[in-house]
CSV table of C-alpha atoms in Angstrom, one decimal:
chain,number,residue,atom,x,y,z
A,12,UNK,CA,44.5,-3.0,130.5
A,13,UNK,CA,46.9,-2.4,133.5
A,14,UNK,CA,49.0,-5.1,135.1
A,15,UNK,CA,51.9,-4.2,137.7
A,16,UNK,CA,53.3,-6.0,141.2
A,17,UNK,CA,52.3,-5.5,144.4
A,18,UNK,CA,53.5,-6.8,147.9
A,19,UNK,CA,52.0,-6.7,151.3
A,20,UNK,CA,54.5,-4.0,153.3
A,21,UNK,CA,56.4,-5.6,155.9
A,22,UNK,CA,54.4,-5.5,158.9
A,23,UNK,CA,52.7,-8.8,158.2
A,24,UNK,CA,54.5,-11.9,158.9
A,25,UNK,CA,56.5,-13.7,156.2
A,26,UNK,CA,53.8,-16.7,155.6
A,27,UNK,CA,50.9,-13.6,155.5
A,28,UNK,CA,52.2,-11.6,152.8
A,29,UNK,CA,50.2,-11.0,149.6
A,30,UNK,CA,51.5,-10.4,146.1
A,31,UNK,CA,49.4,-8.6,143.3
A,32,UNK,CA,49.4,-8.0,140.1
A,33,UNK,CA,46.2,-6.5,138.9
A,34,UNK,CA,44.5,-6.7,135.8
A,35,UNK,CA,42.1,-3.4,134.8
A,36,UNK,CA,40.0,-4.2,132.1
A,37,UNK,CA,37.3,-1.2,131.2
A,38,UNK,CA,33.9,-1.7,129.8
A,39,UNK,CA,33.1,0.6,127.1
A,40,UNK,CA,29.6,1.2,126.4
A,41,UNK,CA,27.1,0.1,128.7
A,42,UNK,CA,26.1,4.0,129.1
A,43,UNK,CA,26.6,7.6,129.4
A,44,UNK,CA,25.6,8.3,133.3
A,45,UNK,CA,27.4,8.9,136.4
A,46,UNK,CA,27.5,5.5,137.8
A,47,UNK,CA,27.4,5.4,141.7
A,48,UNK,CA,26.5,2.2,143.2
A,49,UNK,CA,28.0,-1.6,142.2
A,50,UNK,CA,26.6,-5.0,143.9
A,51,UNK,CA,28.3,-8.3,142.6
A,52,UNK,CA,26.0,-11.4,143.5
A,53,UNK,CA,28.7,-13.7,142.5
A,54,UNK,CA,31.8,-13.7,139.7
A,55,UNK,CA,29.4,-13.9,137.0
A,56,UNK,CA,26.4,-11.8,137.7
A,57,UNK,CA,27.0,-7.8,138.8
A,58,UNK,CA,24.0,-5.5,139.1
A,59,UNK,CA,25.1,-1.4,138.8
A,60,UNK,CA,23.2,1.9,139.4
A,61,UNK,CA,23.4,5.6,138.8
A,62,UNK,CA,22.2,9.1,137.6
A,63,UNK,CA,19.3,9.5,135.0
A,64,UNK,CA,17.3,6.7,136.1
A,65,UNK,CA,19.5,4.1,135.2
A,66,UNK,CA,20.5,0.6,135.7
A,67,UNK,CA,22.1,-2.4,134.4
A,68,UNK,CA,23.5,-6.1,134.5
A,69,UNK,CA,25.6,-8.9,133.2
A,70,UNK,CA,25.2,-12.5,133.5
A,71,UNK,CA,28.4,-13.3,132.4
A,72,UNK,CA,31.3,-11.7,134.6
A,73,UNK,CA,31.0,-8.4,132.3
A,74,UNK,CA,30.7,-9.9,128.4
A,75,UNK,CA,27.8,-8.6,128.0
A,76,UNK,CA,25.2,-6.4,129.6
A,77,UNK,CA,21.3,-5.3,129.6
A,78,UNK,CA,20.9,-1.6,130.9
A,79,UNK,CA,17.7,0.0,131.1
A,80,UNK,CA,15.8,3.3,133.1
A,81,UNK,CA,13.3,2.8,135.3
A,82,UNK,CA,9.8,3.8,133.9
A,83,UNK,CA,9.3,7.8,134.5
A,84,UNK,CA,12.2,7.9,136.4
A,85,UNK,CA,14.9,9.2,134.4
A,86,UNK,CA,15.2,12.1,136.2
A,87,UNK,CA,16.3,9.9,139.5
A,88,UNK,CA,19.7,9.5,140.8
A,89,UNK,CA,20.0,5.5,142.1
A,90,UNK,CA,23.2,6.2,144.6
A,91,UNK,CA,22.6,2.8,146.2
A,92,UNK,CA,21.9,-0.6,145.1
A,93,UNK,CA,21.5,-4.0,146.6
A,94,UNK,CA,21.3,-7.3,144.4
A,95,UNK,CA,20.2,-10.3,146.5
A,96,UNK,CA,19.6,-12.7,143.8
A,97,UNK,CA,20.6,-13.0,140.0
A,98,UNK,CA,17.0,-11.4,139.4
A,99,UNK,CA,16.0,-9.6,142.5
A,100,UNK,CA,17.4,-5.6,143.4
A,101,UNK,CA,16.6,-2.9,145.3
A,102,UNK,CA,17.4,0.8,144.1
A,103,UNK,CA,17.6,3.5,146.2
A,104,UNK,CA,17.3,7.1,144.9
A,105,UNK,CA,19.1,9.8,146.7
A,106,UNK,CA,17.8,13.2,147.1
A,107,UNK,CA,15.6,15.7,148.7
A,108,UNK,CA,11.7,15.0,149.7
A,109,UNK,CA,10.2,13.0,147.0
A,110,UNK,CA,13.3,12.6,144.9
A,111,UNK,CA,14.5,9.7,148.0
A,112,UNK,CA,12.2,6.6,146.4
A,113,UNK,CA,13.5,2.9,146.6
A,114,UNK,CA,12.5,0.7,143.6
A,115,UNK,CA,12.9,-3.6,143.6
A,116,UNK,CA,12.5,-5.7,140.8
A,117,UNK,CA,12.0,-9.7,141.2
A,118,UNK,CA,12.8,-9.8,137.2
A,119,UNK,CA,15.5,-9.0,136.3
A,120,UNK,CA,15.0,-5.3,135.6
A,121,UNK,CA,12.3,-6.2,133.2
A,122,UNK,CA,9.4,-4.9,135.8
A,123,UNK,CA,10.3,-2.3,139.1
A,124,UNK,CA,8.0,-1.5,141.5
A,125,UNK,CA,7.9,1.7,143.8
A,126,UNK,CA,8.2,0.7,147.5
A,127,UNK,CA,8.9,3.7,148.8
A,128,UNK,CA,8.5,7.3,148.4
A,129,UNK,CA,9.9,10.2,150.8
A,130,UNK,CA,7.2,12.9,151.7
A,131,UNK,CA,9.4,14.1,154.4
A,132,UNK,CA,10.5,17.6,152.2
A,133,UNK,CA,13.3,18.0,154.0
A,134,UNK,CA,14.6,14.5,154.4
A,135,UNK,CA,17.5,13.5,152.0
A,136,UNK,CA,18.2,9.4,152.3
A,137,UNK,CA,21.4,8.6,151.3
A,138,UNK,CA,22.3,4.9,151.6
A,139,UNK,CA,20.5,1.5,152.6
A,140,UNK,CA,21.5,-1.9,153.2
A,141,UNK,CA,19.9,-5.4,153.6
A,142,UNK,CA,20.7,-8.3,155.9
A,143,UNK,CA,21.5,-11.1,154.3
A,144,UNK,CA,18.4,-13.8,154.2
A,145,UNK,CA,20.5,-16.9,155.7
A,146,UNK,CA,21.9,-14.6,158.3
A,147,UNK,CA,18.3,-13.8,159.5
A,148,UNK,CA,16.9,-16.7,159.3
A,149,UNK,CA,14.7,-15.3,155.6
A,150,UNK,CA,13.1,-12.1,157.5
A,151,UNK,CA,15.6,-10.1,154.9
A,152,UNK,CA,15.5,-7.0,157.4
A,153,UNK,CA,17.2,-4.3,156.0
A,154,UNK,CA,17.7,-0.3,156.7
A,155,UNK,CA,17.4,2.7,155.0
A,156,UNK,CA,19.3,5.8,156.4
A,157,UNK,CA,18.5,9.9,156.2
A,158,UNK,CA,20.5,13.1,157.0
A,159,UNK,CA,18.5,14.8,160.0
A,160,UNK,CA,15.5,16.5,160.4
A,161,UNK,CA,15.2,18.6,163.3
A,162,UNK,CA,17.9,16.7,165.4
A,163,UNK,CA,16.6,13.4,164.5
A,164,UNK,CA,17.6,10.8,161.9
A,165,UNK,CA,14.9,9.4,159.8
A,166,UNK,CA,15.7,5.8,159.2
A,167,UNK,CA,13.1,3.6,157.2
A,168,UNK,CA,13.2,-0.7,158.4
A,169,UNK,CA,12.0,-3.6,156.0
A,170,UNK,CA,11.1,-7.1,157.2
A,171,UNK,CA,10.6,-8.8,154.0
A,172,UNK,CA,13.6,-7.5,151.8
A,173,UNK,CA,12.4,-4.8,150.9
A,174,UNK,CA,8.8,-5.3,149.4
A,175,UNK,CA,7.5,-3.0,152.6
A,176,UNK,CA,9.4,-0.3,154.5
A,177,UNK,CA,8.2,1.2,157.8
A,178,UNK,CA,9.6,4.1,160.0
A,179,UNK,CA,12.3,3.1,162.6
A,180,UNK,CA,10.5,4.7,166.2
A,181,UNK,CA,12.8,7.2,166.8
A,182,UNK,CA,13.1,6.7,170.6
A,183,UNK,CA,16.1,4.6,170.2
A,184,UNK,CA,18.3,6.2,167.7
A,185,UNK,CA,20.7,8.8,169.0
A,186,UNK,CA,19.9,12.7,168.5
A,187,UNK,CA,21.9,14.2,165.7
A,188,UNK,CA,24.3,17.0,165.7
A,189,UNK,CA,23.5,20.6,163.8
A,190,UNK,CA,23.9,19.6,159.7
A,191,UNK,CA,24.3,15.8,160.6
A,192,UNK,CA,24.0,13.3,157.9
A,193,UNK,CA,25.4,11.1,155.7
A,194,UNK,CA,27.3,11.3,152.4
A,195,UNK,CA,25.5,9.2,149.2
A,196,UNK,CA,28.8,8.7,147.5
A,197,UNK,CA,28.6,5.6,147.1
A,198,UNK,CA,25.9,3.7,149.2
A,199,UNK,CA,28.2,2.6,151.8
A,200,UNK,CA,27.7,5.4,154.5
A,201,UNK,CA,25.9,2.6,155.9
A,202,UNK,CA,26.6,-0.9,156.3
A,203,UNK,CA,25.1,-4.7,157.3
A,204,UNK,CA,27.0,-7.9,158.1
A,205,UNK,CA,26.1,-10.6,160.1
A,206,UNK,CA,22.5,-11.6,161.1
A,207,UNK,CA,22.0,-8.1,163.4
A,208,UNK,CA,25.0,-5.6,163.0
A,209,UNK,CA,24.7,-2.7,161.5
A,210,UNK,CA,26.5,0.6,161.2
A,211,UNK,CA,26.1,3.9,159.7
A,212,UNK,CA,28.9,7.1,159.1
A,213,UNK,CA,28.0,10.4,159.0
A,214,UNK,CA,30.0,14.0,158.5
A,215,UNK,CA,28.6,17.2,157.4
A,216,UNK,CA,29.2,17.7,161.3
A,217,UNK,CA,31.6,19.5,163.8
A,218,UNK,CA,32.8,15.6,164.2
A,219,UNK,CA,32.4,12.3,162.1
A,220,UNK,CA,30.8,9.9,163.7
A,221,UNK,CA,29.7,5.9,163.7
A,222,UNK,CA,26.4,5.4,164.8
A,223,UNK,CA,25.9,1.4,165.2
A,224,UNK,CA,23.5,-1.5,166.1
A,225,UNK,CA,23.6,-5.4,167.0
A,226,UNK,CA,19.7,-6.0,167.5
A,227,UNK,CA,19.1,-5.2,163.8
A,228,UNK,CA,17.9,-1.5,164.4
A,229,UNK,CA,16.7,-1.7,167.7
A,230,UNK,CA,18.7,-0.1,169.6
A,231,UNK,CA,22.6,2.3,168.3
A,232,UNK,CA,25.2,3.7,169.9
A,233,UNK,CA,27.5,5.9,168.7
A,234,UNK,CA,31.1,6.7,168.7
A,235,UNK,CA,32.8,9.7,167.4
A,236,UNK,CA,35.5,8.8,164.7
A,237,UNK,CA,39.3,10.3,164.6
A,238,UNK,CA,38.4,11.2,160.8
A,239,UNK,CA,37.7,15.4,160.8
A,240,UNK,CA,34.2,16.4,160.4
A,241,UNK,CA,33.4,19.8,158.8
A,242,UNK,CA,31.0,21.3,156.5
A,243,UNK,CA,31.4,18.8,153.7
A,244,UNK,CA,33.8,16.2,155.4
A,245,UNK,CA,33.5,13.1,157.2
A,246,UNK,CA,32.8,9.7,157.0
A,247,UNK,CA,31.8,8.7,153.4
A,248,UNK,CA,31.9,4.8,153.2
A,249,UNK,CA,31.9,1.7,155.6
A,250,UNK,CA,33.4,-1.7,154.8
A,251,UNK,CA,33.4,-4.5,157.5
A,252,UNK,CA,35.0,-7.9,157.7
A,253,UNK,CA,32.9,-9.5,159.9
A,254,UNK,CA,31.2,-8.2,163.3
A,255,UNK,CA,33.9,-6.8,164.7
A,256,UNK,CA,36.7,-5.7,162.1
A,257,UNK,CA,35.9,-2.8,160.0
A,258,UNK,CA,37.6,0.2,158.1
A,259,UNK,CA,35.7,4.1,158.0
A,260,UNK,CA,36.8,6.2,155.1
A,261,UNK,CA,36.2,10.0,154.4
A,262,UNK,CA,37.7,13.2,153.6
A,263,UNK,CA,36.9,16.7,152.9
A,264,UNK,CA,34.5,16.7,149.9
A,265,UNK,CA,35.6,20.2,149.2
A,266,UNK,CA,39.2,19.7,148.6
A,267,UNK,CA,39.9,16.8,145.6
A,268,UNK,CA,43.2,17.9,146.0
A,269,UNK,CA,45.3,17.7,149.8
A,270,UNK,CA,46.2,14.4,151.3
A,271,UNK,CA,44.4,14.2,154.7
A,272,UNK,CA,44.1,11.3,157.4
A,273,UNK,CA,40.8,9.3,155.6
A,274,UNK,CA,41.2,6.1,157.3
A,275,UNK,CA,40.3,5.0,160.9
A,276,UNK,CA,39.9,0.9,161.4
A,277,UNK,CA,37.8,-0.9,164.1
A,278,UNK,CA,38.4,-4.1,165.9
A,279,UNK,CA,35.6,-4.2,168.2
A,280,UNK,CA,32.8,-3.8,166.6
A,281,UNK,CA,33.0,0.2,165.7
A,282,UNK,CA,32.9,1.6,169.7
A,283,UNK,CA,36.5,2.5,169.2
A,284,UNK,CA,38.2,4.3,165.8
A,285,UNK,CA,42.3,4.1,165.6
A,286,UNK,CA,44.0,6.3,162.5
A,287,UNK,CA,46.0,4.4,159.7
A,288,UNK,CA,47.9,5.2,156.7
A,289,UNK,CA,46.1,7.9,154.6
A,290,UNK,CA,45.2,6.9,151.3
A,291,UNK,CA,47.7,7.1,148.3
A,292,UNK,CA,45.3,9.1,146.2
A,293,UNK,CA,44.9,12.7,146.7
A,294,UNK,CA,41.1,14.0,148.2
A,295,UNK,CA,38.3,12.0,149.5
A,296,UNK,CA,37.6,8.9,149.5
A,297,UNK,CA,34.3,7.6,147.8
A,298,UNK,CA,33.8,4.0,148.0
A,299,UNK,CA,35.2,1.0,149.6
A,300,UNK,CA,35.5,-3.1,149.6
A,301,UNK,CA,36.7,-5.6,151.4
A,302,UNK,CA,37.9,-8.0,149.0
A,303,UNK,CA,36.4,-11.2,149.8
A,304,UNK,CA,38.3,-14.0,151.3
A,305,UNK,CA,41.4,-12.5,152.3
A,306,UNK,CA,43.2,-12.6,155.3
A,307,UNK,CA,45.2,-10.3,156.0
A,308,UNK,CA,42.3,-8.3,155.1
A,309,UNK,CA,42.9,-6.9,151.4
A,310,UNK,CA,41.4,-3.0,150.8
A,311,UNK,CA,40.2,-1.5,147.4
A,312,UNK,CA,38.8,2.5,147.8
A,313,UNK,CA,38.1,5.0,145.6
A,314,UNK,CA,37.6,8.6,144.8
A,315,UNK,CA,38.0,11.8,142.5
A,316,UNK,CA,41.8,10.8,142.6
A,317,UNK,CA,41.5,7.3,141.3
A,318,UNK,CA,41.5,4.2,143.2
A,319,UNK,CA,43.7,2.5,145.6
A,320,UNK,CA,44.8,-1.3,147.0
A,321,UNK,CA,45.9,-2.1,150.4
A,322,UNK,CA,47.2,-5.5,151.3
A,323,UNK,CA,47.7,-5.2,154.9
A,324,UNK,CA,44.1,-3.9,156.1
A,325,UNK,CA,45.1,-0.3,155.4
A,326,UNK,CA,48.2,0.1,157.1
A,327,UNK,CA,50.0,1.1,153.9
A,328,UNK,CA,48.4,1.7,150.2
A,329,UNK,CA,49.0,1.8,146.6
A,330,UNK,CA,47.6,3.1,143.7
A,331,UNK,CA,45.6,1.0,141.6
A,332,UNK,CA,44.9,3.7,138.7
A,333,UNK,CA,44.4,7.2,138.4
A,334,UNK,CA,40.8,8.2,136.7
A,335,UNK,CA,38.0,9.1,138.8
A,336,UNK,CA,35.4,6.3,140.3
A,337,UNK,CA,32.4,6.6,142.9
A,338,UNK,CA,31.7,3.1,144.1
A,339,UNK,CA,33.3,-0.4,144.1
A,340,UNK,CA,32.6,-4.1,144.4
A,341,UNK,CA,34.1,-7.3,144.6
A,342,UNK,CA,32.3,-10.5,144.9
A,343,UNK,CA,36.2,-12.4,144.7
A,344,UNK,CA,39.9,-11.5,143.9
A,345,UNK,CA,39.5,-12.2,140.7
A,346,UNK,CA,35.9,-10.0,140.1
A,347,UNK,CA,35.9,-7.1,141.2
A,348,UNK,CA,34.3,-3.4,139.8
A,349,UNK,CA,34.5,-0.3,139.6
A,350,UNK,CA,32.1,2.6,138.6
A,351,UNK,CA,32.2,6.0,138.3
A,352,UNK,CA,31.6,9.4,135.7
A,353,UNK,CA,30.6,9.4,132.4
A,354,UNK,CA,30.1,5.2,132.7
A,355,UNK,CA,33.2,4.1,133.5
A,356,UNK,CA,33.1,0.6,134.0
A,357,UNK,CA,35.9,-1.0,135.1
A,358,UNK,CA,36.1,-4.8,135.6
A,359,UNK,CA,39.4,-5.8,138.1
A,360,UNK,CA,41.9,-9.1,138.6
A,361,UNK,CA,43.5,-8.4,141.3
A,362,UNK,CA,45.3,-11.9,141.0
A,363,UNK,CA,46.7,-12.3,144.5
A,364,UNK,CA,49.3,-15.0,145.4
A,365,UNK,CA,51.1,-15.8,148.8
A,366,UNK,CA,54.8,-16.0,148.3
């Protein structure tokens, strides 16, 4: 367990300025896989996902949890998860041609069903996303996103949460770049919020680059982002407050070591990038989170080089700890998670005060 003080640097004003003192509490033993994708449905119930087919959930804020593999596919590597409800979840497995597949199960990981499967040999998805049901009035659209194929990005749409998916026409997304795509770190090289906005990073580019959407897929633009493209650099998560406000991450995949400008924020809407503070953490970064419920906008990102906390909405960072993760979560302040090699599980208290 870890506990230390933090403050909020001085740029915000004296009655916005946030105290931590975080709590890092692991969780031995739920398995022995690469975990790469976390989605909290509330405090108590946290769904994760990673390499070797696997899976698994708690009920009860971490006490306790039920992993499994889904049937026959052990050999699958689930880089992206969505929990909607304390029994529902969609799985997406990353890789090339019939190794993409998304799998949802209504029960609790008891039963999953195949809902997808990539015949495309030389597609590779990488991350999806789902609208939230109240924000679209219960048609549960969601999207699932490609590298390119020939100059174009394959991008799969569901209308029903998932139990169908359908190719996007490709008329109205924007023609990719030579080696264009996007990076399944963590699931969060694409991003929903709202009832119709969407946005999706890429890299593996001469630039990094947003590509995004307010009619729910029907239409994108794009804008090219201040983070440095490259062979294996770019953008590598999205996090978004709301609509407008939002936070790219990236790096060079190649280098775990240098310190690099990896953060570029957006306050309207993603057609504009502006550079901030790099991370604290040396290499790229992984995952991201917006910590729910905080204003100024409190940051948690991670990476090879451990994981960091910003305060301010990424004008200045600390470190948070120091062992490798791949993906984090946080359903409050007080529950947040993070996941990374080997099965590190890592349940974190932020326990934030205004002072």
């Amino acid at each position: 367990m870890l506990l230390w003080g933090l403050m909020a640097c001085s740029q915000a004003q004296p009655d916005e300025v946030w105290f931590a003192s975080p709590v890092l509490t692991p969780v031995p033993g739920v398995t022995d896989f690469l975990l790469q994708a976390v989605s909290p449905v509330s405090s108590e119930v946290v769904w994760v996902s990673g390499h070797g087919g696997t899976w698994a959930r708690t009920l009860d804020g971490g006490e306790t949890w039920t992993a499994g593999v889904v049937p026959g596919q052990d050999s699958l590597q689930f880089r992206d998860l969505k929990a909607t409800h304390t029994d529902t979840a969609v799985l997406l497995a990353a890789g090339t041609g019939e190794r993409s597949a998304l799998f949802r199960t209504t029960d609790g990981g008891a039963t999953w069903t195949e809902v997808f499967r990539n015949r495309n040999p030389q597609a590779f998805f990488s991350c999806f996303d789902l609208w939230e049901p109240a924000a679209t009035g219960g048609s549960r659209r969601g999207l699932a996103f490609s590298d390119q194929v020939e100059g174009r990005f394959p991008v799969m749409v569901t209308t029903d949460g998932g139990v169908t998916w359908a190719p996007l026409p490709e008329e109205g997304i924007p023609p990719a770049h030579d080696g264009e795509g996007g990076f399944a770190s963590s699931g969060t090289c694409l991003v929903t919020v709202g009832a119709r906005h969407g946005w999706m990073g890429t890299g593996a580019a001469d630039s990094a680059r947003v590509l995004r959407t307010n009619d729910a897929g029907g239409t994108w633009h794009t804008a090219t982002s201040p983070i440095a493209g490259g062979d294996f650099a770019g953008i590598t998560s999205l996090a978004f407050r709301d609509t407008l406000t939002g936070w790219a991450f990236g790096g060079d995949l190649s280098d775990l070591a240098s310190r690099v400008p990896n953060v570029a924020a957006t306050g309207d809407g993603g057609a504009s990038w502006t550079l901030l503070t790099p991370s604290h953490m040396p290499g790229p970064i992984y995952g991201s989170a917006v910590v729910p419920g905080t204003d100024p906008t409190v940051l948690v990102t991670v990476g090879p080089g451990g994981a960091d906390l910003s305060l301010d909405g990424g004008h200045s960072w600390a470190a948070l700890d120091s062992v490798a993760y791949w993906a984090v979560g946080f359903a409050s302040p007080s529950a947040g998670w993070l996941v990374g090699p080997q099965g590190r599980l890592t349940r974190v208290d932020l326990r934030l005060e205004r002072r």
